[in-house]
Short mmCIF file of C-alpha atoms in Angstrom, two decimals:
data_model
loop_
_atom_site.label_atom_id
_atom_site.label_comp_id
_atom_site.label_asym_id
_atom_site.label_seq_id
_atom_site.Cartn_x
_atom_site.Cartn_y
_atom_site.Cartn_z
CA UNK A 279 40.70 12.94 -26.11
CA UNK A 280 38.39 10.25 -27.21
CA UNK A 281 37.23 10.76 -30.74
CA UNK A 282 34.75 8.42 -32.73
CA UNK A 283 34.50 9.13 -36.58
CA UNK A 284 31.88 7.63 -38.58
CA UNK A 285 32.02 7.08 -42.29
CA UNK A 286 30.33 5.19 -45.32
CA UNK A 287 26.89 6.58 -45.06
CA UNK A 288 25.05 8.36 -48.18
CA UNK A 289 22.07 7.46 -50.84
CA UNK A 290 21.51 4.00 -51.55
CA UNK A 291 18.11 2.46 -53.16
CA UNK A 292 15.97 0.43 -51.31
CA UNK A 293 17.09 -3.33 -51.24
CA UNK A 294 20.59 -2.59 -51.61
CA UNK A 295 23.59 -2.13 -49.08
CA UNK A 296 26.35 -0.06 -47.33
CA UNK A 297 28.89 -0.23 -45.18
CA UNK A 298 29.51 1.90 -42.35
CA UNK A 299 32.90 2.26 -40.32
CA UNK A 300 34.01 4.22 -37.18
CA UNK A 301 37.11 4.84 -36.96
CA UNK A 302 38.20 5.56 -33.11
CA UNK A 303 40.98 7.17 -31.10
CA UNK A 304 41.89 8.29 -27.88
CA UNK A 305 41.19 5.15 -25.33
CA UNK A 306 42.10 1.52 -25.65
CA UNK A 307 39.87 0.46 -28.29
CA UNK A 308 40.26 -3.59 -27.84
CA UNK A 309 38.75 -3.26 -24.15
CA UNK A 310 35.67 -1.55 -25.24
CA UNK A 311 32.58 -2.61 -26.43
CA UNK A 312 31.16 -0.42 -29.32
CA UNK A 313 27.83 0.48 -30.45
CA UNK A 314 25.92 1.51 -33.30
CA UNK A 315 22.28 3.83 -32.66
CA UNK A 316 20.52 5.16 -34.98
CA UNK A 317 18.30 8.60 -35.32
CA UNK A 318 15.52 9.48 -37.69
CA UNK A 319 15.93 13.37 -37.51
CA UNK A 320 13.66 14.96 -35.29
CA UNK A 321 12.70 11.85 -33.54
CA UNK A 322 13.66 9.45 -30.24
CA UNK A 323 16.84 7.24 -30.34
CA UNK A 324 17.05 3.43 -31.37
CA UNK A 325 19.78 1.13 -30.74
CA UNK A 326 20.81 -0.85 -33.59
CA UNK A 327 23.45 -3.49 -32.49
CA UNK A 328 26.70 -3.76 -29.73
CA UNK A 329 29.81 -5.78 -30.14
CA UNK A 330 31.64 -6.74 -27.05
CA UNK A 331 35.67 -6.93 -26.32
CA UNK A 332 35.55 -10.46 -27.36
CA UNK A 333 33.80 -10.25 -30.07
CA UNK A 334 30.03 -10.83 -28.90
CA UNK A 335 27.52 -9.35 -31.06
CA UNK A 336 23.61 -8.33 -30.17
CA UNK A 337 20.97 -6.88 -32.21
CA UNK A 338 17.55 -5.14 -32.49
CA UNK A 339 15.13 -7.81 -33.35
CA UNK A 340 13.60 -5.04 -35.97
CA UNK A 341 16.58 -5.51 -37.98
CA UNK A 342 15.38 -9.06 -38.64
CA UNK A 343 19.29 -10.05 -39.31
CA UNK A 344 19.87 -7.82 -42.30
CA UNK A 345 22.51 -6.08 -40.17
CA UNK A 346 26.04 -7.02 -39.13
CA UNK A 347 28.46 -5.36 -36.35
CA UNK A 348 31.84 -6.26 -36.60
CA UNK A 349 35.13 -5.02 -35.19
CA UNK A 350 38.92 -4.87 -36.94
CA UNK A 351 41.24 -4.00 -33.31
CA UNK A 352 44.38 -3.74 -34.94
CA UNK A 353 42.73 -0.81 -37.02
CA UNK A 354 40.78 0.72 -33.93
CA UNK A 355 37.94 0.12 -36.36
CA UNK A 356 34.45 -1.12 -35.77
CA UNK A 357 31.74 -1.61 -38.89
CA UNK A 358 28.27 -1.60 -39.28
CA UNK A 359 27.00 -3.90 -42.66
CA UNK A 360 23.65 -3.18 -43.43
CA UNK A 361 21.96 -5.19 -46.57
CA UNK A 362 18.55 -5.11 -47.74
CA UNK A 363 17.67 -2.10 -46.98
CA UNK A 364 14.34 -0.29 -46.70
CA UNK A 365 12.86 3.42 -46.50
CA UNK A 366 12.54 3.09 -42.62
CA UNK A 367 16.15 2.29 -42.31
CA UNK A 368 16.87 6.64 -43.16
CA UNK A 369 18.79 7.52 -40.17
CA UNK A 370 21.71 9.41 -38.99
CA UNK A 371 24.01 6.12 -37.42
CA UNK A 372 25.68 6.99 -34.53
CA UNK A 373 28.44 4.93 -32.89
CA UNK A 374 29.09 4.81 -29.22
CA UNK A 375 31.96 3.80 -27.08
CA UNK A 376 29.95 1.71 -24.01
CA UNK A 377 31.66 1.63 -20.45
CA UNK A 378 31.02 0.47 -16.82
CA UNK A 379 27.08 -0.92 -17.03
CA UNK A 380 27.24 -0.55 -20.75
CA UNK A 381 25.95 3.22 -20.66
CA UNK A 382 26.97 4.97 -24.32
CA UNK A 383 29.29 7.75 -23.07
CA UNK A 384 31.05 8.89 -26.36
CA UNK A 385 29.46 9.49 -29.69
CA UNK A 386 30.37 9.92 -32.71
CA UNK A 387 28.78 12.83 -34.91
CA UNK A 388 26.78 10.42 -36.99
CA UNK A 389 26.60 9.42 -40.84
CA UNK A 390 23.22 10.03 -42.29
CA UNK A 391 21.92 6.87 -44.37
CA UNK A 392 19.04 7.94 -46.86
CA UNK A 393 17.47 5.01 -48.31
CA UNK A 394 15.23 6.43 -51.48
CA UNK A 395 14.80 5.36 -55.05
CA UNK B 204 12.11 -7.37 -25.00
CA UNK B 205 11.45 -5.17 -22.77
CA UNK B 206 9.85 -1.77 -23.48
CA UNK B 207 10.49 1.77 -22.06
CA UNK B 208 8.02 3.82 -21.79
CA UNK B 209 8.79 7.78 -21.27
CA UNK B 210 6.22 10.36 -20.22
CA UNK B 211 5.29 13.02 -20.61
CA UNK B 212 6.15 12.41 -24.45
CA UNK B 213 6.29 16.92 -24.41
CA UNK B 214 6.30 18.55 -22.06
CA UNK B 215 6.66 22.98 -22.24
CA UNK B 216 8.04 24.71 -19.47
CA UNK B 217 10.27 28.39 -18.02
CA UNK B 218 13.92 28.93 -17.54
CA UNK B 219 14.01 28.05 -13.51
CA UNK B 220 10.98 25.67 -13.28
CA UNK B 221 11.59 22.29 -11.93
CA UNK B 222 10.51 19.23 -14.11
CA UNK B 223 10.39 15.58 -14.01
CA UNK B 224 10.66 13.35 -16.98
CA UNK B 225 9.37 9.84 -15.75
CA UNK B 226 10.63 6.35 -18.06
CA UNK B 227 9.05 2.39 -16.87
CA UNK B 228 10.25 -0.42 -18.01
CA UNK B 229 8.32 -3.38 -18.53
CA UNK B 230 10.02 -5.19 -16.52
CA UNK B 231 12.42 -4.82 -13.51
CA UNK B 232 15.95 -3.59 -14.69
CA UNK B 233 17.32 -3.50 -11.75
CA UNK B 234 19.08 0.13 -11.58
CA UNK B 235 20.33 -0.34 -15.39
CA UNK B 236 19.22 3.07 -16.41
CA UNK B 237 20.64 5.67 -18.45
CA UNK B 238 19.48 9.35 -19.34
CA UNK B 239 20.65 10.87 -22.64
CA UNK B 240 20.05 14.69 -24.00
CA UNK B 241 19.98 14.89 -27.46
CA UNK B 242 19.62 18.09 -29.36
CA UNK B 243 19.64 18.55 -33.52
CA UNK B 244 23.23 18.75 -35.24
CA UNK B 245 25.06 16.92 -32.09
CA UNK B 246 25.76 14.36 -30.82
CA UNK B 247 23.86 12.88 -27.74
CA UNK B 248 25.33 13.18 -24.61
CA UNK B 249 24.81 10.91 -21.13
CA UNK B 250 23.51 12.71 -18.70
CA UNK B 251 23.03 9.75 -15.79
CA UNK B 252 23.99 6.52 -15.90
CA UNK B 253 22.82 3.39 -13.29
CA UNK B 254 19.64 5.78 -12.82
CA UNK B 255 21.08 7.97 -10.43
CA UNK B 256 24.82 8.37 -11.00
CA UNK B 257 25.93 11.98 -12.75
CA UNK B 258 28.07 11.62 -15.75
CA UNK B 259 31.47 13.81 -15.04
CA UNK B 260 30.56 17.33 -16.25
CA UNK B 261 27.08 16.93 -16.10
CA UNK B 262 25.38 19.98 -13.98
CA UNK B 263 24.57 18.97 -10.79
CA UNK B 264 20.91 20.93 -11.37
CA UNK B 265 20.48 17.54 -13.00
CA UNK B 266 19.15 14.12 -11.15
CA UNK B 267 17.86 10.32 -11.40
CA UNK B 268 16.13 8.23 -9.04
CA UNK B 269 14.71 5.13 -9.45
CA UNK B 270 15.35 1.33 -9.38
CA UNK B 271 13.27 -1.64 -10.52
CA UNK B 272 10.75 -0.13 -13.49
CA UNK B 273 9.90 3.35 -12.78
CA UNK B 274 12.66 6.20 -13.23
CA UNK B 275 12.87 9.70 -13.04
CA UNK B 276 14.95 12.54 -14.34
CA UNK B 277 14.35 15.91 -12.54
CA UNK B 278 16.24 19.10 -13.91
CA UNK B 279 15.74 21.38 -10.72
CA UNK B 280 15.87 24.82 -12.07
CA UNK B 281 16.13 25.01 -15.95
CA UNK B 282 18.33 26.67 -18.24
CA UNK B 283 18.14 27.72 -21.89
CA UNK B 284 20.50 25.51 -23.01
CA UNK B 285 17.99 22.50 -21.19
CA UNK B 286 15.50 22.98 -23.73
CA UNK B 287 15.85 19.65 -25.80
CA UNK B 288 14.95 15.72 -26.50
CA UNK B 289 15.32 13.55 -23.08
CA UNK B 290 15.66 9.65 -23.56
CA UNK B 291 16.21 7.01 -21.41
CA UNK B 292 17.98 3.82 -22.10
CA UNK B 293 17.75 0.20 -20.08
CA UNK B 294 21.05 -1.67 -20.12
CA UNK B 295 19.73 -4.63 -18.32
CA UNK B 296 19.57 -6.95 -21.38
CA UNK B 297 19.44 -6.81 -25.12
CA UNK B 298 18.20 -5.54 -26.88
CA UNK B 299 18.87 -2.15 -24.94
CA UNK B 300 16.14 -0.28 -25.87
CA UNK B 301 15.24 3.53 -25.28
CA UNK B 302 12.22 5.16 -24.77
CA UNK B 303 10.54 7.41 -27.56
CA UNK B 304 12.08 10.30 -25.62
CA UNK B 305 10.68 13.40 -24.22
CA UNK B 306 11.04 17.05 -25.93
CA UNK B 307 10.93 19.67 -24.03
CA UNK B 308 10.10 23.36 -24.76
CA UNK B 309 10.03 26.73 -23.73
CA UNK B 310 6.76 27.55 -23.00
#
């Protein structure tokens, strides 16, 4: 059974950082790309940033590079670094497991990030 | 980058009516397509994936069409447990973008 566990989210002020990691089982984890997506509550879905197999990274351009995906494959582990962050970063942070055309078909059950003073 | 655009943005409806969520992309995407239900506390599921192809335990009362810009999902006779947020994603190019998503309600 594929599982995708997401960790590291919580309060942080605005302008400061946090690190978030998903920790995944249950499929070869080196041969799949990984995303992260993120949720305000109530509203649509955005993606946030993909890492391929080898190591490619993309990102939304609204991140404006404060963001960074990375991926440890000898821990099954992939991480999302998130710096200077601001009120309209507040999300729950999903990560996906991508396949075939890139389509996102396992999730995580999301860490929420509040970003308040 | 290109935009997705979802419509209707609500949409209310019965147990056993048909409806027809419609997402355009701004530009051709070929048949890069990808419908997601999302519903408060989980986490989102694939529904259809290269516009028309049903993800494995998906109900088949569920459908996509499409290729090019415009899309469609169609839910052909719904059921209580349909009544939530529909997005659609384009995996053509990054940034992969989804549309602002369509809630439906019971009417």
């Amino acid at each position: 059974e594929v599982q995708l566990l997401e960790s590291g989210g919580g309060l942080v002020q605005p302008g400061g950082s946090l690190r978030l990691s998903c920790a995944a089982s249950g499929f070869t984890f080196s041969s799949s790309a990984m995303s992260w997506v993120r949720q305000v509550p109530g509203k649509g879905l955005e993606w946030v940033s993909s890492i391929s197999r080898t190591g490619d990274t993309y990102y939304a351009d609204s991140l404006e590079g404060r963001f960074t995906i990375s991926r440890d494959n000898s821990k099954n582990t992939v991480h999302l670094q998130m710096t200077s962050l601001r009120a309209d970063d507040t999300a729950v942070y999903f990560c996906a497991r991508q396949v075939g055309e890139l389509e996102l078909v396992h999730w995580g059950q999301g860490s929420l990030v509040i970003v308040s003073s | 980058d290109i935009q997705m655009t979802q419509s209707p943005s609500s949409l209310s409806a019965s147990v056993g009516d048909r409806v027809t969520i419609t997402c355009r992309a701004s530009q051709t995407i070929s048949r890069y397509l990808n419908w997601y239900q999302l519903k408060p506390g989980k986490a989102p599921r694939l529904l259809i994936y290269a516009a028309s192809t049903l993800q494995s335990g998906v109900p088949s009362r569920f459908s996509g069409s499409g290729s090019g810009t415009d899309f469609t999902l169609t839910i052909s006779s719904l059921q209580p447990e349909d009544f939530a947020i529909y997005s659609c994603q384009q995996t053509y190019t990054s940034p992969y973008t989804f549309g602002r998503g369509t809630k439906l309600d019971i009417k």
